[in-house]
Short mmCIF file of C-alpha atoms and ligand atoms in Angstrom, two decimals:
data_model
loop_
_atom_site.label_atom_id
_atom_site.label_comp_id
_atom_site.label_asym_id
_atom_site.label_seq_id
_atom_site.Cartn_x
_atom_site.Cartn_y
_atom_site.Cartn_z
CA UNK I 81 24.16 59.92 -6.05
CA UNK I 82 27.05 57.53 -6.96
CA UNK I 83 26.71 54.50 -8.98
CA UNK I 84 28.16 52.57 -5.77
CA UNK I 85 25.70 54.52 -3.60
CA UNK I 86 22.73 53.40 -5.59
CA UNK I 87 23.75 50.16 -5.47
CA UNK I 88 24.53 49.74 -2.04
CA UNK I 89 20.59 51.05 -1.59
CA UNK I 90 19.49 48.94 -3.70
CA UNK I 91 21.01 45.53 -2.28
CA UNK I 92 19.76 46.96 1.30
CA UNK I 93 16.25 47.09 -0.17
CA UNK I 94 16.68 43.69 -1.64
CA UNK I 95 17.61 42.35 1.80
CA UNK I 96 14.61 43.99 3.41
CA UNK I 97 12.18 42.58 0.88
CA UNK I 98 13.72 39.17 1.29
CA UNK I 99 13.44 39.59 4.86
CA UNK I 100 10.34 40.09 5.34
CA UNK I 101 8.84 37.29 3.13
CA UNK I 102 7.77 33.91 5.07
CA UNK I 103 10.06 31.43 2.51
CA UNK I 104 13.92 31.09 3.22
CA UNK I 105 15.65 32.44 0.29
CA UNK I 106 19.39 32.06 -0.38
CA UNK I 107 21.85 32.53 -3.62
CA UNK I 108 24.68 31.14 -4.77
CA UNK I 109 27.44 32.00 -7.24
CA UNK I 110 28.92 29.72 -9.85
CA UNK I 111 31.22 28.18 -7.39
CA UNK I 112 27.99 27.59 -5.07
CA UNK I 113 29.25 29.72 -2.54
CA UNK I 114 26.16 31.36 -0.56
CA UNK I 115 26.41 34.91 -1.08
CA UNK I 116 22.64 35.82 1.00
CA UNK I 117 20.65 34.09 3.27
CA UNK I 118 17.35 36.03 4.59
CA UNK I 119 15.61 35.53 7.62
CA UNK I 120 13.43 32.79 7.32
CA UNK I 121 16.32 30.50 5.94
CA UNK I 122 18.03 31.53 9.66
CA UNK I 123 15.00 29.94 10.77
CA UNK I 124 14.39 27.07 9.24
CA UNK I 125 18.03 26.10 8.94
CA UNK I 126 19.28 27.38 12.12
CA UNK I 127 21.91 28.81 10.56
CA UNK I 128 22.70 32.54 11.10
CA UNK I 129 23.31 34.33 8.00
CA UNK I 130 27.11 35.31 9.18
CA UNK I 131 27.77 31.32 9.45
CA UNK I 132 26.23 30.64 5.54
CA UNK I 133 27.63 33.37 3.60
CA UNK I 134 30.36 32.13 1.79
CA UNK I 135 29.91 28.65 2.71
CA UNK I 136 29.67 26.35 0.01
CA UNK I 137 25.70 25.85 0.25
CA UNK I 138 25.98 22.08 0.48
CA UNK I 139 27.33 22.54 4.14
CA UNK I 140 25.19 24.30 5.34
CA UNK I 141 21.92 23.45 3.49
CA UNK I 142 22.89 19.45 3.63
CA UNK I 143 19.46 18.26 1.54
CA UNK I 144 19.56 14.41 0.79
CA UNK I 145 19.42 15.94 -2.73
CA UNK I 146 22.67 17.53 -2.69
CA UNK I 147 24.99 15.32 -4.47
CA UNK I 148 22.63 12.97 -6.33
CA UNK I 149 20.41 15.20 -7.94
CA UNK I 150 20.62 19.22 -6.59
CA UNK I 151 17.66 21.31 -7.76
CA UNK I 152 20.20 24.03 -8.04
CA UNK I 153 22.50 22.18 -10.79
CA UNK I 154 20.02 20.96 -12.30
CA UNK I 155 18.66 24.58 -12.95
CA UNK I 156 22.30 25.77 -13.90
CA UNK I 157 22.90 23.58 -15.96
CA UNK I 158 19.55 23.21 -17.96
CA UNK I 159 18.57 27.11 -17.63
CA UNK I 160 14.57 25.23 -16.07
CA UNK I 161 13.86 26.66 -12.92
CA UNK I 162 12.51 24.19 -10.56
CA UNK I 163 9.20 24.26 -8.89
CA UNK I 164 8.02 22.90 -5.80
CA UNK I 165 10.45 19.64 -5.19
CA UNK I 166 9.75 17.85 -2.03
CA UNK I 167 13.69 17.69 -0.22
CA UNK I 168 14.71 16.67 3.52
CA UNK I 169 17.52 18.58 4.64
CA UNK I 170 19.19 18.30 8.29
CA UNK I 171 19.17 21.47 9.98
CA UNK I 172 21.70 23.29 12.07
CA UNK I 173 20.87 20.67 15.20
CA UNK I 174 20.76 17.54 12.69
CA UNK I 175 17.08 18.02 12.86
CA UNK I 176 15.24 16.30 9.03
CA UNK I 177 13.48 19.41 7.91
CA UNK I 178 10.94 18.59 5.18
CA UNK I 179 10.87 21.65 2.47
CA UNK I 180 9.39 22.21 -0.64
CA UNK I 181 12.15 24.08 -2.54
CA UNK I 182 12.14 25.78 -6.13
CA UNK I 183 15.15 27.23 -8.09
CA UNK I 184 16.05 29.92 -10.75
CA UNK I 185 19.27 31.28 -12.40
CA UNK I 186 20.58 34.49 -10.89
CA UNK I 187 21.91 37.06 -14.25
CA UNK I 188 23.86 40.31 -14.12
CA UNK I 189 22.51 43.27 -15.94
CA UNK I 190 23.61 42.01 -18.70
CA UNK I 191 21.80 38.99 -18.60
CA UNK I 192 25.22 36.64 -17.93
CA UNK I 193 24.33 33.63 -15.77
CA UNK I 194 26.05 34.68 -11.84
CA UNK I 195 24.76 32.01 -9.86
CA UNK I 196 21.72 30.33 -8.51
CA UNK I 197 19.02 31.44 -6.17
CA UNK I 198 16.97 28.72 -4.33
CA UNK I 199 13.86 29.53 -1.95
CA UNK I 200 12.02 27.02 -0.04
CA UNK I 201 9.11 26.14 2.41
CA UNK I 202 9.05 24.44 5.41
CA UNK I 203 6.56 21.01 5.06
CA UNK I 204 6.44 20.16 8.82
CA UNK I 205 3.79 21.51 9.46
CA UNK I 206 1.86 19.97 6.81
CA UNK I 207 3.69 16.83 7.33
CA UNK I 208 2.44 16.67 10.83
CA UNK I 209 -0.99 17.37 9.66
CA UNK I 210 -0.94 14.61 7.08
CA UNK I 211 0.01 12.19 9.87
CA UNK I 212 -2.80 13.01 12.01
CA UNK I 213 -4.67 12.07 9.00
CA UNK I 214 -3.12 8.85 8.32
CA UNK I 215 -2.98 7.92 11.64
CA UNK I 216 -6.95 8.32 11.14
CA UNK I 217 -6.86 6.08 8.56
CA UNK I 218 -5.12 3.69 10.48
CA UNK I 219 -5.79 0.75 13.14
CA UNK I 220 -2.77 -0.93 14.01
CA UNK I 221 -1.48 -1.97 10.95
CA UNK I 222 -4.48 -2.29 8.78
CA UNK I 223 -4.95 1.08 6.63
CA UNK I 224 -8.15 2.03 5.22
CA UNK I 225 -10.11 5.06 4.23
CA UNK I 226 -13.23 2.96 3.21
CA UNK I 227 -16.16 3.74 5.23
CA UNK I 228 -17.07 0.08 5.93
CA UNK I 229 -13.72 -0.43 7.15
CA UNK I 230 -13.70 2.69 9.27
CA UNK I 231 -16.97 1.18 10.67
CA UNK I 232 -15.14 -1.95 11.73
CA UNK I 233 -12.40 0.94 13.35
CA UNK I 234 -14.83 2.32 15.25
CA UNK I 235 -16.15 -0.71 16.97
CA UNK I 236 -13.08 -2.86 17.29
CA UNK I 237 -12.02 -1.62 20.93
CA UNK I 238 -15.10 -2.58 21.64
CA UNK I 239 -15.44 -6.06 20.32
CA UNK I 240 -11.73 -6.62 21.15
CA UNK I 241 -12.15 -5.68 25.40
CA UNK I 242 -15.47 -8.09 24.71
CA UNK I 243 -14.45 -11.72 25.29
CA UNK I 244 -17.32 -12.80 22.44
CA UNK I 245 -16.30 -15.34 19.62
CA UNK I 246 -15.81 -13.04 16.34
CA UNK I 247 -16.15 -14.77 12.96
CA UNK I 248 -13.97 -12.66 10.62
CA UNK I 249 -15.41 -13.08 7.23
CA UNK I 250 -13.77 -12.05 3.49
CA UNK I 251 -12.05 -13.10 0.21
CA UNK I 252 -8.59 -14.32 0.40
CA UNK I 253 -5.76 -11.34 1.06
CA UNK I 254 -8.48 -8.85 2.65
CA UNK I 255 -6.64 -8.80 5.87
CA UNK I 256 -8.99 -11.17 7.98
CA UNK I 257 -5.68 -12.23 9.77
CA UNK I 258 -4.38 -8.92 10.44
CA UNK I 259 -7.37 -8.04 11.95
CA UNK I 260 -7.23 -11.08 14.14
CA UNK I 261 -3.92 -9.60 15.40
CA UNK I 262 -5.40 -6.69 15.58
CA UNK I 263 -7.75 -7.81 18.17
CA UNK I 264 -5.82 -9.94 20.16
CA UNK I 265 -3.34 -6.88 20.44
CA UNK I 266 -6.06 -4.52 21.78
CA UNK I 267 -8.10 -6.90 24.04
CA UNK I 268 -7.28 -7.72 27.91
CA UNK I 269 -5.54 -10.96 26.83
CA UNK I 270 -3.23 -8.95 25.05
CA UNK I 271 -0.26 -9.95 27.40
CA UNK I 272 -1.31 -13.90 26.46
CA UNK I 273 -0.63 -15.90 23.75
CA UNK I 274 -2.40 -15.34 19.92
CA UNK I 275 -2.18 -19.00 18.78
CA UNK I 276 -3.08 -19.40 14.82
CA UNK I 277 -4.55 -22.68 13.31
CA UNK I 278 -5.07 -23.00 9.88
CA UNK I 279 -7.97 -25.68 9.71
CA UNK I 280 -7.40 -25.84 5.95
CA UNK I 281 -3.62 -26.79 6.65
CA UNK I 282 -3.99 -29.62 9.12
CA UNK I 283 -5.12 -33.08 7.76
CA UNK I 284 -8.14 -33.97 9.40
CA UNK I 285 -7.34 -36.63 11.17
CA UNK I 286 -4.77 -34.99 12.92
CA UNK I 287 -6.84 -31.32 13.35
CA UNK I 288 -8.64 -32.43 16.32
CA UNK I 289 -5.57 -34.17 18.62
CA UNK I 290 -3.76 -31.02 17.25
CA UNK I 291 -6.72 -28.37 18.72
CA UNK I 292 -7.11 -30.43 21.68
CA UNK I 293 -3.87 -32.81 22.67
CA UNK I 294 -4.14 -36.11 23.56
CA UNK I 295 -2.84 -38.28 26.40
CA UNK I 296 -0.25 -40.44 26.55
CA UNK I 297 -1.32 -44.57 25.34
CA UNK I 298 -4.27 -42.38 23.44
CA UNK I 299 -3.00 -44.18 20.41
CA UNK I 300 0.42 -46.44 19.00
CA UNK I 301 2.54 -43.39 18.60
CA UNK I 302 1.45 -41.31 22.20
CA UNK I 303 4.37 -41.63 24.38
CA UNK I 304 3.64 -38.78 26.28
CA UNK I 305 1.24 -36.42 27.10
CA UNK I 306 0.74 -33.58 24.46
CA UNK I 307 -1.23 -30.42 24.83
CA UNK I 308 -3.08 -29.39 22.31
CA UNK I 309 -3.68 -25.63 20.76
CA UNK I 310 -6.06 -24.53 23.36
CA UNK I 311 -4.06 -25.29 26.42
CA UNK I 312 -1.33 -23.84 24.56
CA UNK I 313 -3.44 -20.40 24.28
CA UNK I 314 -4.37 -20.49 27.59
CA UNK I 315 -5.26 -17.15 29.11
CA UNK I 316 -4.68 -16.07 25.35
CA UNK I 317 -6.44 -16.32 22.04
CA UNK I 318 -7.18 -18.79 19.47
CA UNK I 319 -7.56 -17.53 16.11
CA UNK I 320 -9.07 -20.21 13.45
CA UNK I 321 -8.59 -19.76 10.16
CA UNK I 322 -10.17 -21.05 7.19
CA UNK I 323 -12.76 -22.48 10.01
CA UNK I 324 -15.10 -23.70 6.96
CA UNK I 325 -12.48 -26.77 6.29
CA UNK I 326 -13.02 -27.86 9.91
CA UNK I 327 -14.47 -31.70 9.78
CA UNK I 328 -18.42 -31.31 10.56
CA UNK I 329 -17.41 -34.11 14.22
CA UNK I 330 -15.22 -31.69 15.17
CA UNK I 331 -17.41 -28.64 14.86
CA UNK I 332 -19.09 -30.31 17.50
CA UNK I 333 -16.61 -30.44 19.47
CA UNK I 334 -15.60 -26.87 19.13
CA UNK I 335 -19.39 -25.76 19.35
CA UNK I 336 -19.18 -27.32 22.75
CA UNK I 337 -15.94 -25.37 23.95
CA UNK I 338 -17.24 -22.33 23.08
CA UNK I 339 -20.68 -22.84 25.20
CA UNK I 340 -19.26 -24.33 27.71
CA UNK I 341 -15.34 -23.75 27.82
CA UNK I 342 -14.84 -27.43 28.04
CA UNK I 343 -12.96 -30.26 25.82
CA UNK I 344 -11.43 -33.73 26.38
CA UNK I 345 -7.92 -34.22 25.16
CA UNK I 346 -7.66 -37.36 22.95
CA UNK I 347 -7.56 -40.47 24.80
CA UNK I 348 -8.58 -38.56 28.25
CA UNK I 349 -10.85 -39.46 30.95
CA UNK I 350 -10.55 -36.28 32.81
CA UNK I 351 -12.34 -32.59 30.90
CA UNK I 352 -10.43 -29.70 30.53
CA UNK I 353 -11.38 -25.80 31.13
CA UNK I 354 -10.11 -23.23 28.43
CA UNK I 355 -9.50 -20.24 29.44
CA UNK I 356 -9.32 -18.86 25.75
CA UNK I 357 -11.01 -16.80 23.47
CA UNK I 358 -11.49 -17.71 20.04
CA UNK I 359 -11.71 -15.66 16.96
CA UNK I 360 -12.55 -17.67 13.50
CA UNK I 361 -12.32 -16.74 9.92
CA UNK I 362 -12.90 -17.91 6.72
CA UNK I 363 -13.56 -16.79 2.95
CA UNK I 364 -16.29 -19.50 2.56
CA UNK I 365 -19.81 -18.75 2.58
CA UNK I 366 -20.77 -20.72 5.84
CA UNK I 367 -24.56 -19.98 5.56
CA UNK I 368 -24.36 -22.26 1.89
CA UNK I 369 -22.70 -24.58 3.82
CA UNK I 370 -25.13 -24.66 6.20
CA UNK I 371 -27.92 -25.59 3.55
CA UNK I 372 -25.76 -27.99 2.06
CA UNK I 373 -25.15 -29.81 4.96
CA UNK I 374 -21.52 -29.70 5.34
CA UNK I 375 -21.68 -27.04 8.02
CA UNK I 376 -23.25 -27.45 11.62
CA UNK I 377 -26.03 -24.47 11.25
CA UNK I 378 -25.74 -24.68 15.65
CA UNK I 379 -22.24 -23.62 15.40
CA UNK I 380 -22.94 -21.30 12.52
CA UNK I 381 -25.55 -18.96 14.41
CA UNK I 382 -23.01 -18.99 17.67
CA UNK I 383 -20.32 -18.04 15.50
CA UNK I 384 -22.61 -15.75 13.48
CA UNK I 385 -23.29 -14.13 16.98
CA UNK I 386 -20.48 -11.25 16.32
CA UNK I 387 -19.44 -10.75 12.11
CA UNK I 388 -16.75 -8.98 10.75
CA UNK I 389 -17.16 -8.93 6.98
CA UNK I 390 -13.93 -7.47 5.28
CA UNK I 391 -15.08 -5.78 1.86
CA UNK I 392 -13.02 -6.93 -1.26
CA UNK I 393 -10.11 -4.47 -2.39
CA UNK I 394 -12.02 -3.90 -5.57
CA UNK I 395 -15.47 -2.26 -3.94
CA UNK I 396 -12.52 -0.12 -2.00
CA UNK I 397 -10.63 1.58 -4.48
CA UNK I 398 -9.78 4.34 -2.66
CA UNK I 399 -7.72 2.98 -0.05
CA UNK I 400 -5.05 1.62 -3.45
CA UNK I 401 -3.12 4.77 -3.19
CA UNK I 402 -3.33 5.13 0.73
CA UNK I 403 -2.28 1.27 0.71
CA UNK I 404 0.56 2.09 -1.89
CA UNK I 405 2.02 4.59 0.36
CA UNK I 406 1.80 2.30 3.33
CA UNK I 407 3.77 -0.56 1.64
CA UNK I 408 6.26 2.08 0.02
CA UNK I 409 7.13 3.06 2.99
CA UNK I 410 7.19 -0.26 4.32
CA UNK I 411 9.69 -1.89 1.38
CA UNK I 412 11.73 1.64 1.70
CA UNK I 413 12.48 0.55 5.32
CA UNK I 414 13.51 -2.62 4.91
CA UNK I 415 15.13 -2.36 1.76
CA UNK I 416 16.57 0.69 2.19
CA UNK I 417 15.63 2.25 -0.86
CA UNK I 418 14.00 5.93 -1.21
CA UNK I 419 11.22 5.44 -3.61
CA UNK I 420 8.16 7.85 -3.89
CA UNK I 421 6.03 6.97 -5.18
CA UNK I 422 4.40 5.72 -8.45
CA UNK I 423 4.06 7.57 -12.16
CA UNK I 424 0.26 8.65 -13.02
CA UNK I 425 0.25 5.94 -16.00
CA UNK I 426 1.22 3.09 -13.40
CA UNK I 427 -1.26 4.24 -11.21
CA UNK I 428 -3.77 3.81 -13.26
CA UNK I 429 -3.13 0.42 -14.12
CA UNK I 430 -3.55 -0.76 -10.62
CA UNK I 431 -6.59 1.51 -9.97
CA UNK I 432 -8.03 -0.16 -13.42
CA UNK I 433 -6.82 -4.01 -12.16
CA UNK I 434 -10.08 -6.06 -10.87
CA UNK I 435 -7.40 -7.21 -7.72
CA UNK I 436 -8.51 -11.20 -7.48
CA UNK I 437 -6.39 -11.30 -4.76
CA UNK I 438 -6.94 -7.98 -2.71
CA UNK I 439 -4.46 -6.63 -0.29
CA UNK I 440 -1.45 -9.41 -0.87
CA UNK I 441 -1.89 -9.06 -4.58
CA UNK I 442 -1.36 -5.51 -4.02
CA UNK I 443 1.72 -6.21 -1.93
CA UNK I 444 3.21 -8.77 -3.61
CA UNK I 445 3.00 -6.27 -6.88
CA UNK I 446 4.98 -3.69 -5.03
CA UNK I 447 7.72 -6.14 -3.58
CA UNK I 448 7.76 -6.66 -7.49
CA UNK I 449 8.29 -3.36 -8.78
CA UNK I 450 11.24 -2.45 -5.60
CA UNK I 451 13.19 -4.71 -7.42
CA UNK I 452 13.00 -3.88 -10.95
CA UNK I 453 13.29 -0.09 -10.07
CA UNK I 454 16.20 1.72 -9.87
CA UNK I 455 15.11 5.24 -9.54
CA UNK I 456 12.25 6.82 -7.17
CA UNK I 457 9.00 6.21 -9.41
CA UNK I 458 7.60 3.17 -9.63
CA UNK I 459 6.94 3.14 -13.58
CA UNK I 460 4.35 0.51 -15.32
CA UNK I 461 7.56 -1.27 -16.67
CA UNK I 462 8.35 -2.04 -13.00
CA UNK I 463 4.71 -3.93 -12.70
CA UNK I 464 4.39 -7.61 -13.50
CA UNK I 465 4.04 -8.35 -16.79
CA UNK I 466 0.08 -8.89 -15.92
CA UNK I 467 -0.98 -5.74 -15.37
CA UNK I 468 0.74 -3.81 -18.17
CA UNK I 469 -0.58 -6.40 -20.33
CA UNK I 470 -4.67 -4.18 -22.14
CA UNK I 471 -7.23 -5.95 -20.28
CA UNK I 472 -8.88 -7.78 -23.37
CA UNK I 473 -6.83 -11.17 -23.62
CA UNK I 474 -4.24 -10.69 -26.74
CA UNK I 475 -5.43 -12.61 -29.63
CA UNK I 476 -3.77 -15.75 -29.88
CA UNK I 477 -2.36 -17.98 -33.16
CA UNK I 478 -1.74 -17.59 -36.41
CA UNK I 479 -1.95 -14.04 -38.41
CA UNK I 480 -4.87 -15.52 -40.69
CA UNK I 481 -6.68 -17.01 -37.12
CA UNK I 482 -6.09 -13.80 -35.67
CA UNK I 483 -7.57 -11.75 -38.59
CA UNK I 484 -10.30 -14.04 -38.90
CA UNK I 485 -11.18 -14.23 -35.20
CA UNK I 486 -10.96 -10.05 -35.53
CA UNK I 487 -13.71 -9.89 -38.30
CA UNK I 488 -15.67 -12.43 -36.71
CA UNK I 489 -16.35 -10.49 -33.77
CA UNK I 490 -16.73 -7.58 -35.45
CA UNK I 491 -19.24 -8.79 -37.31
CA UNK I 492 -21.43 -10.24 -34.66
CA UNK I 493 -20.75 -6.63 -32.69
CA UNK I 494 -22.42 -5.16 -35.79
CA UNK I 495 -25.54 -7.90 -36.06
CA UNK I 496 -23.65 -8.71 -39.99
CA UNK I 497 -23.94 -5.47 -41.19
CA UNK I 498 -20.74 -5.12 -43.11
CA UNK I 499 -20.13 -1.73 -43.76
CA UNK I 500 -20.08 -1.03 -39.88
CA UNK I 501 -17.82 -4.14 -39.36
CA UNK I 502 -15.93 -2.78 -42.31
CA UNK I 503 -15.75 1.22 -40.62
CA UNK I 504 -14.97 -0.47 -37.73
CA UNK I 505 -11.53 -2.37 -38.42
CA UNK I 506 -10.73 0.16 -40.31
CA UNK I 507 -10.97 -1.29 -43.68
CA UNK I 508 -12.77 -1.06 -46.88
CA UNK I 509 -16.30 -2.61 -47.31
CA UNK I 510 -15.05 -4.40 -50.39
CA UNK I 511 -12.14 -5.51 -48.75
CA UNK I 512 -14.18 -6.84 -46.06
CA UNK I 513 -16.76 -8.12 -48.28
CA UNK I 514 -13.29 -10.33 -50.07
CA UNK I 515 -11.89 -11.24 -46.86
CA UNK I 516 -15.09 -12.85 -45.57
CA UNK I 517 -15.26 -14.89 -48.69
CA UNK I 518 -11.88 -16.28 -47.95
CA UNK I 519 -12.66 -17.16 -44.66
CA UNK I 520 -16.14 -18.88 -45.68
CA UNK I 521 -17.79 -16.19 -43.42
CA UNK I 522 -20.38 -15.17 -45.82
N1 LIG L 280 -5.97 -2.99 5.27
C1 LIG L 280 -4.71 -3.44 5.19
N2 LIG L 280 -3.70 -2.61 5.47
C2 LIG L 280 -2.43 -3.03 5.39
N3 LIG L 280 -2.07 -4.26 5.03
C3 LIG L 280 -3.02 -5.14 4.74
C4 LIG L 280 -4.40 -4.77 4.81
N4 LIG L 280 -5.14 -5.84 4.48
C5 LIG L 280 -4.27 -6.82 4.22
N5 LIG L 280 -3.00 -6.42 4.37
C6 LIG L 280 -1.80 -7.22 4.11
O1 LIG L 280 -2.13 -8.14 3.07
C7 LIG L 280 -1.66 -9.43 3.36
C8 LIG L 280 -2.82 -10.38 3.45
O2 LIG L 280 -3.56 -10.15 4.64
P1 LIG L 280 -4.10 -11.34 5.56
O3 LIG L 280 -3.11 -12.47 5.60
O4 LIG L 280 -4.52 -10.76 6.84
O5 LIG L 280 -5.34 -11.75 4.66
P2 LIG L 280 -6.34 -12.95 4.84
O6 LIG L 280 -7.68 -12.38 4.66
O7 LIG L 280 -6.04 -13.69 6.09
O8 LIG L 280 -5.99 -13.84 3.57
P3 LIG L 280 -6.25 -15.43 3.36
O9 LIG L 280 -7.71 -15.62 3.23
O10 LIG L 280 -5.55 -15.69 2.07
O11 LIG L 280 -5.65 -16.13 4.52
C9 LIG L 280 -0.88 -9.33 4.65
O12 LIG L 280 0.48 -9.22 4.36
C10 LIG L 280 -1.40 -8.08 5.30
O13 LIG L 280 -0.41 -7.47 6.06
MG1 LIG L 281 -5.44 -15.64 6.38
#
């Protein structure tokens, strides 16, 4: 057989082989012209394999990778092969195409570089999948994979097609007001208004002309008539917050709109009907404030009725990285940046952070890190300075303080015994031993 024969058999096997497998395969030469395209890239590109050979691959494999960082470059010009990068690339019908795509350098016989292969798999599929799971882990806008909080999933349509008073209980940032929205937005009044009063915000002199209105001549300064919150909600919600600040005469007051529906403006003669639901909150403990008296306990067992308690971000560590993704995504949107993710080392620092502030510590630490980082991984140098800071407080002073402060505590760690003290910092007993007679330690 001829030398061209043979190798016009061979490159007919190659294309059946290359056919046949499920990955879309194409090469390049050094001028990144495609010079083969199997089957499965037809497929998932929509391009036929008479439209891509010869193309330059960036037109007809347009990955948002192409010009910024293309796997295929990279691997020419390095000699690494690539392995498994995540890419979106638009397909024949403009179509984003998710694909996990790896690379290697194409040789001649004689081992000389001739171009590039690339093959690559297409996500959707698993893309789609991973939504269905998100979307799982998801109620409105509150994410969580936490089974208390999918506990609170599972009954919310119920509690939000309810008309009952919920008190929404947990630490500041846990989301008590998203879920407030959250309820509102699923329950019959949806199409009314969700009107938010911040108990804690409004003097308390003015809270109660402010929940109820007053009439006009109801004091100096009433000209007119002027509703208050609830009329405002009418037909709608009214979500309290921080309802442990509210003044103990006007818990009364409020006890007796919820029992009865019915409240006097300020200054009014006539009673009014509200046609409202309320929904409280608060990151008090009301029950304490019950005992100590600065809490009406009547009002606290009809709120009580229907409780919502919102565990801490720190008993839910598992919903960090599910929460990271959802406020990635979030900043990428609106800032119109493409960052993944974060690096394994910053990670850990937020899984390792006690999160005082839960969810809008979380947040805020992320709208942080979008705008110290320039690249696609959010790196601990991106974090506030906080959290990159060891979690023992740096010593503080002088270097003698500091060395003295250092011996001191290893000391007492070791109940005085010196030569453990000593092993421990690192030193020599005798050293130690002068050391602690500068100090007047001994
Ligand atoms: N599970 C969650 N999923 C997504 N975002 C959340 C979640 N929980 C809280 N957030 C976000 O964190 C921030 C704080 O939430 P929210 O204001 O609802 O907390 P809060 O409990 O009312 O806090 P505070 O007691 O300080 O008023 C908001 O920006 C909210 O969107
Ligand atoms: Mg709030």
């Amino acid at each position: 057989m001829s030398k061209k024969k043979a190798d016009g058999l061979k490159s007919q096997y190659y294309s059946i082989i290359l056919d046949s497998i499920a990955d879309g395969v194409f090469t390049v030469d050094r001028r990144w012209r495609i010079t083969s395209f199997n089957k499965a890239a037809e497929r998932i590109t929509g391009f036929s394999r008479e439209e891509a050979i010869g193309q330059f691959c960036y037109e007809i494999f347009r990955s948002d990778q192409c010009f910024e960082r293309c796997p295929l470059r990279e691997t020419m010009e390095t000699g690494r092969e690539i392995v498994n990068r995540e890419v979106q690339i638009l397909d024949r019908f403009n179509r984003e195409v998710p694909l996990s795509v790896s690379t290697a350098l194409l040789r001649d016989e004689r081992g000389r570089v001739i171009g590039g292969v690339e093959t690559f798999r297409d996500l959707s599929a698993l893309k789609e999948l991973e939504g269905e799971v998100k979307e799982k882990y998801s109620f409105g806008d509150i994410v969580s994979r936490n089974p208390r909080m999918l506990e609170i999933f599972k009954i919310l349509p119920e509690v939000a097609s309810s008309d009952a008073t919920v008190l929404i209980v947990g630490e500041s940032g846990t989301g008590k007001e998203l879920l407030a929205q959250a309820i509102h937005d699923l329950s019959p009044r949806r199409e009314g208004p969700l009107v938010k009063v911040n108990c804690a915000a409004v003097p308390e002199t003015l809270l109660e002309s402010e929940l109820f209105g007053y009439v006009k001549g109801a004091f100096t300064d009433a000209k007119r008539d002027k509703p208050g919150r609830f009329k405002l909600a009418e037909g709608g919600t009214v979500f309290l917050d921080e309802i442990g600040d509210m003044p103990l005469a006007l818990q009364a007051k409020l006890l007796r709109v919820l029992e009865s529906k019915e409240y006097e403006p300020l200054g009014a003669t006539h009673t009014e009907r509200a046609d409202v639901r309320v929904l409280a909150a608060t990151n008090k403990d009301l029950e304490e404030m019950v005992k100590e008296g600065t809490f009406r306990e009547d009002l606290f067992y009809r709120l009580n009725v229907f409780k919502i308690e919102l565990p801490p971000l720190r008993e839910r560590k598992e919903d960090i990285p599910l929460l990271l993704e959802h406020f990635i995504e979030r900043f990428n949107r609106k800032t119109g940046k493409e960052i993944k993710g974060l690096t394994e080392e910053a990670l850990r620092l937020l899984l390792d952070h006690p999160w005082p502030g839960n969810v809008r510590e979380l947040q805020n630490v992320i709208e942080h890190a979008f705008i110290l980082c320039k690249d696609r991984w959010i790196k601990p140098e991106h974090l506030p300075q906080y959290l990159q800071a060891p979690p023992s407080t740096p010593p503080r002073g002088s270097l003698r303080e500091v060395e003295r402060e250092l011996i001191e505590k290893a000391l007492r760690r070791h109940g005085g015994n010196i030569t453990e003290a000593a092993r421990e910092l690192g030193i020599h007993r005798t050293t130690l031993w002068r050391k602690l007679k500068r100090y007047h330690l001994l």
